Amino acid sequence: MREVKGAKTGVGYADSPVTLSFENTEIPFDSADSYHMISDGVIDQIGGDKRLSFGKRRYKKALLEHGDEPLGTFAERLKRVLDSYQGEEKRRDDISAVGFRPRS
């Protein structure tokens, strides 16, 4: 697993300038790999017995344990894991996740 950190730039806020530009990062594709991108809302969601953030470690664990599943199945599993972790806590931010596997 390799993590590629993006630039910390807010998207879609009322005060975001129309001329906002983004940094491009080129990532070589391999048809044997899968690629996942998540918003900070996934990482920052509070929950669990200790009311801690979901964090990167829990997300990476889900990827390592279930990342070979069909992407739709993984997406449903991730939703269940996040919902269970969140419990009765209020949703703190948008939660967005995108995954794909290139075709050879």
Tab-separated table of N, CA and C in Angstrom:
chain	number	residue	atom	x	y	z
A	1	MET	N	0.859	-1.168	0.000
A	1	MET	CA	0.000	0.000	0.000
A	1	MET	C	0.905	1.230	0.000
A	2	ARG	N	0.543	2.176	-0.830
A	2	ARG	CA	1.299	3.426	-0.900
A	2	ARG	C	0.329	4.583	-0.760
A	3	GLU	N	0.663	5.525	0.096
A	3	GLU	CA	-0.180	6.704	0.297
A	3	GLU	C	0.422	7.884	-0.457
A	4	VAL	N	-0.415	8.559	-1.214
A	4	VAL	CA	-0.016	9.777	-1.913
A	4	VAL	C	-0.809	10.915	-1.286
A	5	LYS	N	-0.118	11.805	-0.619
A	5	LYS	CA	-0.810	12.901	0.054
A	5	LYS	C	-1.077	14.030	-0.932
A	6	GLY	N	-2.295	14.528	-0.890
A	6	GLY	CA	-2.682	15.639	-1.744
A	6	GLY	C	-2.430	16.968	-1.045
A	7	ALA	N	-2.539	18.026	-1.805
A	7	ALA	CA	-2.417	19.366	-1.236
A	7	ALA	C	-3.640	19.644	-0.383
A	8	LYS	N	-3.472	20.385	0.671
A	8	LYS	CA	-4.593	20.718	1.554
A	8	LYS	C	-5.288	21.958	1.015
A	9	THR	N	-6.248	21.726	0.130
A	9	THR	CA	-6.993	22.810	-0.501
A	9	THR	C	-8.477	22.528	-0.370
A	10	GLY	N	-9.211	23.459	0.210
A	10	GLY	CA	-10.656	23.305	0.320
A	10	GLY	C	-11.305	23.437	-1.052
A	11	VAL	N	-12.349	22.676	-1.278
A	11	VAL	CA	-13.046	22.690	-2.559
A	11	VAL	C	-14.517	23.001	-2.315
A	12	GLY	N	-15.062	23.943	-3.066
A	12	GLY	CA	-16.486	24.198	-3.044
A	12	GLY	C	-16.991	25.071	-1.915
A	13	TYR	N	-16.110	25.733	-1.211
A	13	TYR	CA	-16.563	26.637	-0.152
A	13	TYR	C	-16.980	27.972	-0.760
A	14	ALA	N	-17.874	28.680	-0.083
A	14	ALA	CA	-18.385	29.959	-0.587
A	14	ALA	C	-17.258	30.953	-0.832
A	15	ASP	N	-16.206	30.881	-0.012
A	15	ASP	CA	-15.111	31.838	-0.173
A	15	ASP	C	-13.964	31.295	-1.038
A	16	SER	N	-14.159	30.139	-1.695
A	16	SER	CA	-13.139	29.606	-2.599
A	16	SER	C	-13.078	30.484	-3.843
A	17	PRO	N	-11.888	30.976	-4.191
A	17	PRO	CA	-11.800	31.835	-5.374
A	17	PRO	C	-12.107	31.059	-6.658
A	18	VAL	N	-12.712	31.735	-7.607
A	18	VAL	CA	-13.038	31.124	-8.895
A	18	VAL	C	-11.759	30.708	-9.619
A	19	THR	N	-10.667	31.413	-9.359
A	19	THR	CA	-9.397	31.148	-10.025
A	19	THR	C	-8.556	30.097	-9.304
A	20	LEU	N	-9.138	29.389	-8.352
A	20	LEU	CA	-8.417	28.378	-7.592
A	20	LEU	C	-7.789	27.368	-8.537
A	21	SER	N	-6.511	27.075	-8.334
A	21	SER	CA	-5.847	26.060	-9.155
A	21	SER	C	-5.382	24.927	-8.247
A	22	PHE	N	-5.188	23.766	-8.848
A	22	PHE	CA	-4.830	22.576	-8.100
A	22	PHE	C	-3.496	22.031	-8.572
A	23	GLU	N	-2.821	21.363	-7.677
A	23	GLU	CA	-1.544	20.730	-7.977
A	23	GLU	C	-1.805	19.382	-8.638
A	24	ASN	N	-1.116	19.088	-9.723
A	24	ASN	CA	-1.229	17.792	-10.384
A	24	ASN	C	-0.172	16.846	-9.844
A	25	THR	N	-0.560	15.609	-9.601
A	25	THR	CA	0.369	14.568	-9.186
A	25	THR	C	0.165	13.388	-10.112
A	26	GLU	N	1.218	12.981	-10.794
A	26	GLU	CA	1.120	11.843	-11.706
A	26	GLU	C	1.428	10.564	-10.949
A	27	ILE	N	0.554	9.577	-11.136
A	27	ILE	CA	0.703	8.289	-10.483
A	27	ILE	C	0.683	7.232	-11.578
A	28	PRO	N	1.719	6.413	-11.672
A	28	PRO	CA	1.703	5.368	-12.702
A	28	PRO	C	0.630	4.335	-12.380
A	29	PHE	N	-0.138	3.940	-13.399
A	29	PHE	CA	-1.202	2.961	-13.209
A	29	PHE	C	-0.701	1.564	-13.521
A	30	ASP	N	-1.164	0.622	-12.743
A	30	ASP	CA	-0.898	-0.788	-12.968
A	30	ASP	C	-2.249	-1.494	-12.896
A	31	SER	N	-2.584	-2.267	-13.900
A	31	SER	CA	-3.903	-2.895	-13.935
A	31	SER	C	-4.099	-3.906	-12.806
A	32	ALA	N	-3.043	-4.282	-12.114
A	32	ALA	CA	-3.164	-5.210	-10.988
A	32	ALA	C	-3.503	-4.481	-9.688
A	33	ASP	N	-3.461	-3.165	-9.703
A	33	ASP	CA	-3.682	-2.376	-8.490
A	33	ASP	C	-5.079	-1.780	-8.460
A	34	SER	N	-5.483	-1.362	-7.273
A	34	SER	CA	-6.700	-0.559	-7.138
A	34	SER	C	-6.285	0.767	-6.527
A	35	TYR	N	-7.077	1.791	-6.777
A	35	TYR	CA	-6.761	3.158	-6.350
A	35	TYR	C	-7.961	3.703	-5.583
A	36	HIS	N	-7.678	4.330	-4.459
A	36	HIS	CA	-8.736	4.840	-3.594
A	36	HIS	C	-8.407	6.263	-3.189
A	37	MET	N	-9.434	7.087	-3.153
A	37	MET	CA	-9.283	8.473	-2.707
A	37	MET	C	-10.439	8.760	-1.758
A	38	ILE	N	-10.123	9.361	-0.613
A	38	ILE	CA	-11.154	9.663	0.373
A	38	ILE	C	-11.024	11.111	0.818
A	39	SER	N	-12.140	11.657	1.274
A	39	SER	CA	-12.128	13.007	1.831
A	39	SER	C	-11.710	12.935	3.299
A	40	ASP	N	-11.323	14.071	3.834
A	40	ASP	CA	-10.913	14.119	5.237
A	40	ASP	C	-12.061	13.778	6.181
A	41	GLY	N	-13.296	13.856	5.699
A	41	GLY	CA	-14.442	13.509	6.521
A	41	GLY	C	-14.425	12.060	6.974
A	42	VAL	N	-13.861	11.171	6.162
A	42	VAL	CA	-13.747	9.767	6.536
A	42	VAL	C	-12.797	9.645	7.729
A	43	ILE	N	-11.660	10.258	7.631
A	43	ILE	CA	-10.619	10.176	8.658
A	43	ILE	C	-11.045	10.886	9.943
A	44	ASP	N	-11.732	12.014	9.807
A	44	ASP	CA	-12.049	12.869	10.950
A	44	ASP	C	-13.308	12.472	11.713
A	45	GLN	N	-14.086	11.506	11.195
A	45	GLN	CA	-15.342	11.159	11.848
A	45	GLN	C	-15.097	10.585	13.246
A	46	ILE	N	-15.765	11.161	14.230
A	46	ILE	CA	-15.644	10.727	15.620
A	46	ILE	C	-16.563	9.536	15.861
A	47	GLY	N	-16.114	8.607	16.713
A	47	GLY	CA	-16.947	7.468	17.070
A	47	GLY	C	-16.204	6.513	17.976
A	48	GLY	N	-16.716	5.302	18.031
A	48	GLY	CA	-16.119	4.275	18.878
A	48	GLY	C	-16.348	4.547	20.355
A	49	ASP	N	-15.943	3.607	21.189
A	49	ASP	CA	-16.131	3.716	22.633
A	49	ASP	C	-15.430	4.934	23.234
A	50	LYS	N	-14.284	5.300	22.654
A	50	LYS	CA	-13.495	6.410	23.214
A	50	LYS	C	-13.738	7.744	22.522
A	51	ARG	N	-14.695	7.753	21.564
A	51	ARG	CA	-15.021	8.973	20.824
A	51	ARG	C	-13.776	9.576	20.154
A	52	LEU	N	-13.025	8.738	19.464
A	52	LEU	CA	-11.833	9.161	18.728
A	52	LEU	C	-12.164	9.234	17.244
A	53	SER	N	-11.310	9.910	16.472
A	53	SER	CA	-11.521	9.964	15.032
A	53	SER	C	-11.300	8.575	14.422
A	54	PHE	N	-11.982	8.320	13.295
A	54	PHE	CA	-11.861	7.040	12.599
A	54	PHE	C	-10.408	6.808	12.211
A	55	GLY	N	-9.760	7.817	11.678
A	55	GLY	CA	-8.326	7.774	11.416
A	55	GLY	C	-7.901	6.984	10.194
A	56	LYS	N	-6.686	7.247	9.766
A	56	LYS	CA	-6.113	6.563	8.607
A	56	LYS	C	-5.877	5.084	8.892
A	57	ARG	N	-5.481	4.772	10.119
A	57	ARG	CA	-5.154	3.385	10.456
A	57	ARG	C	-6.360	2.462	10.243
A	58	ARG	N	-7.538	2.880	10.679
A	58	ARG	CA	-8.728	2.049	10.496
A	58	ARG	C	-9.094	1.926	9.010
A	59	TYR	N	-8.943	3.022	8.264
A	59	TYR	CA	-9.241	2.965	6.836
A	59	TYR	C	-8.267	2.019	6.125
A	60	LYS	N	-6.986	2.149	6.437
A	60	LYS	CA	-5.983	1.282	5.810
A	60	LYS	C	-6.216	-0.180	6.184
A	61	LYS	N	-6.628	-0.430	7.419
A	61	LYS	CA	-6.928	-1.804	7.844
A	61	LYS	C	-8.066	-2.385	7.004
A	62	ALA	N	-9.115	-1.593	6.783
A	62	ALA	CA	-10.236	-2.053	5.951
A	62	ALA	C	-9.755	-2.347	4.530
A	63	LEU	N	-8.888	-1.504	3.993
A	63	LEU	CA	-8.350	-1.738	2.643
A	63	LEU	C	-7.531	-3.020	2.591
A	64	LEU	N	-6.670	-3.215	3.583
A	64	LEU	CA	-5.828	-4.411	3.577
A	64	LEU	C	-6.649	-5.687	3.744
A	65	GLU	N	-7.690	-5.628	4.563
A	65	GLU	CA	-8.500	-6.823	4.814
A	65	GLU	C	-9.506	-7.110	3.705
A	66	HIS	N	-10.003	-6.074	3.037
A	66	HIS	CA	-11.108	-6.268	2.099
A	66	HIS	C	-10.897	-5.611	0.741
A	67	GLY	N	-9.716	-5.072	0.489
A	67	GLY	CA	-9.459	-4.329	-0.736
A	67	GLY	C	-9.497	-5.149	-2.010
A	68	ASP	N	-9.432	-6.481	-1.889
A	68	ASP	CA	-9.481	-7.332	-3.089
A	68	ASP	C	-10.909	-7.674	-3.492
A	69	GLU	N	-11.881	-7.284	-2.680
A	69	GLU	CA	-13.281	-7.537	-3.007
A	69	GLU	C	-13.683	-6.674	-4.204
A	70	PRO	N	-14.767	-7.025	-4.869
A	70	PRO	CA	-15.295	-6.110	-5.895
A	70	PRO	C	-15.517	-4.733	-5.263
A	71	LEU	N	-15.283	-3.677	-6.028
A	71	LEU	CA	-15.337	-2.329	-5.457
A	71	LEU	C	-16.697	-1.989	-4.870
A	72	GLY	N	-17.778	-2.440	-5.484
A	72	GLY	CA	-19.105	-2.181	-4.928
A	72	GLY	C	-19.284	-2.843	-3.571
A	73	THR	N	-18.764	-4.055	-3.427
A	73	THR	CA	-18.830	-4.771	-2.156
A	73	THR	C	-17.994	-4.063	-1.104
A	74	PHE	N	-16.800	-3.622	-1.493
A	74	PHE	CA	-15.946	-2.893	-0.557
A	74	PHE	C	-16.616	-1.589	-0.128
A	75	ALA	N	-17.246	-0.893	-1.053
A	75	ALA	CA	-17.915	0.373	-0.729
A	75	ALA	C	-19.018	0.147	0.303
A	76	GLU	N	-19.810	-0.893	0.117
A	76	GLU	CA	-20.868	-1.208	1.085
A	76	GLU	C	-20.279	-1.577	2.441
A	77	ARG	N	-19.208	-2.347	2.437
A	77	ARG	CA	-18.552	-2.734	3.691
A	77	ARG	C	-18.013	-1.496	4.404
A	78	LEU	N	-17.364	-0.616	3.656
A	78	LEU	CA	-16.819	0.607	4.255
A	78	LEU	C	-17.937	1.450	4.859
A	79	LYS	N	-19.059	1.555	4.162
A	79	LYS	CA	-20.197	2.315	4.691
A	79	LYS	C	-20.682	1.713	6.004
A	80	ARG	N	-20.794	0.396	6.058
A	80	ARG	CA	-21.229	-0.262	7.300
A	80	ARG	C	-20.231	-0.046	8.430
A	81	VAL	N	-18.934	-0.159	8.115
A	81	VAL	CA	-17.893	0.035	9.130
A	81	VAL	C	-17.951	1.463	9.671
A	82	LEU	N	-18.051	2.450	8.769
A	82	LEU	CA	-18.119	3.849	9.199
A	82	LEU	C	-19.384	4.130	10.005
A	83	ASP	N	-20.529	3.623	9.545
A	83	ASP	CA	-21.780	3.830	10.271
A	83	ASP	C	-21.708	3.220	11.663
A	84	SER	N	-21.151	2.022	11.753
A	84	SER	CA	-21.026	1.352	13.043
A	84	SER	C	-20.086	2.134	13.960
A	85	TYR	N	-18.963	2.594	13.414
A	85	TYR	CA	-17.994	3.348	14.209
A	85	TYR	C	-18.604	4.670	14.675
A	86	GLN	N	-19.323	5.337	13.797
A	86	GLN	CA	-19.931	6.636	14.115
A	86	GLN	C	-20.961	6.491	15.232
A	87	GLY	N	-21.713	5.402	15.206
A	87	GLY	CA	-22.727	5.178	16.232
A	87	GLY	C	-23.699	6.340	16.315
A	88	GLU	N	-23.888	6.870	17.505
A	88	GLU	CA	-24.819	7.978	17.747
A	88	GLU	C	-24.172	9.349	17.565
A	89	GLU	N	-22.876	9.368	17.231
A	89	GLU	CA	-22.193	10.652	17.028
A	89	GLU	C	-22.746	11.356	15.800
A	90	LYS	N	-22.750	12.658	15.840
A	90	LYS	CA	-23.198	13.459	14.711
A	90	LYS	C	-22.140	13.399	13.598
A	91	ARG	N	-22.598	13.360	12.340
A	91	ARG	CA	-21.688	13.421	11.195
A	91	ARG	C	-20.987	14.769	11.212
A	92	ARG	N	-19.669	14.777	11.142
A	92	ARG	CA	-18.891	16.002	11.295
A	92	ARG	C	-18.640	16.723	9.974
A	93	ASP	N	-18.579	15.980	8.888
A	93	ASP	CA	-18.160	16.552	7.613
A	93	ASP	C	-18.708	15.642	6.513
A	94	ASP	N	-18.550	16.091	5.274
A	94	ASP	CA	-18.934	15.205	4.181
A	94	ASP	C	-18.004	13.990	4.189
A	95	ILE	N	-18.540	12.872	3.766
A	95	ILE	CA	-17.752	11.649	3.660
A	95	ILE	C	-17.817	11.211	2.207
A	96	SER	N	-16.671	11.261	1.554
A	96	SER	CA	-16.595	10.900	0.144
A	96	SER	C	-15.472	9.894	-0.065
A	97	ALA	N	-15.744	8.899	-0.887
A	97	ALA	CA	-14.731	7.896	-1.215
A	97	ALA	C	-14.903	7.498	-2.671
A	98	VAL	N	-13.784	7.366	-3.378
A	98	VAL	CA	-13.777	6.961	-4.776
A	98	VAL	C	-12.740	5.853	-4.917
A	99	GLY	N	-13.107	4.787	-5.597
A	99	GLY	CA	-12.157	3.721	-5.854
A	99	GLY	C	-12.306	3.238	-7.286
A	100	PHE	N	-11.191	2.817	-7.885
A	100	PHE	CA	-11.261	2.257	-9.240
A	100	PHE	C	-10.079	1.321	-9.479
A	101	ARG	N	-10.259	0.471	-10.454
A	101	ARG	CA	-9.198	-0.411	-10.925
A	101	ARG	C	-9.084	-0.194	-12.424
A	102	PRO	N	-7.897	0.169	-12.915
A	102	PRO	CA	-7.755	0.363	-14.362
A	102	PRO	C	-7.854	-0.977	-15.094
A	103	ARG	N	-8.328	-0.929	-16.294
A	103	ARG	CA	-8.393	-2.145	-17.124
A	103	ARG	C	-7.104	-2.250	-17.912
A	104	SER	N	-6.681	-3.470	-18.136
A	104	SER	CA	-5.449	-3.664	-18.906
A	104	SER	C	-5.730	-3.680	-20.387
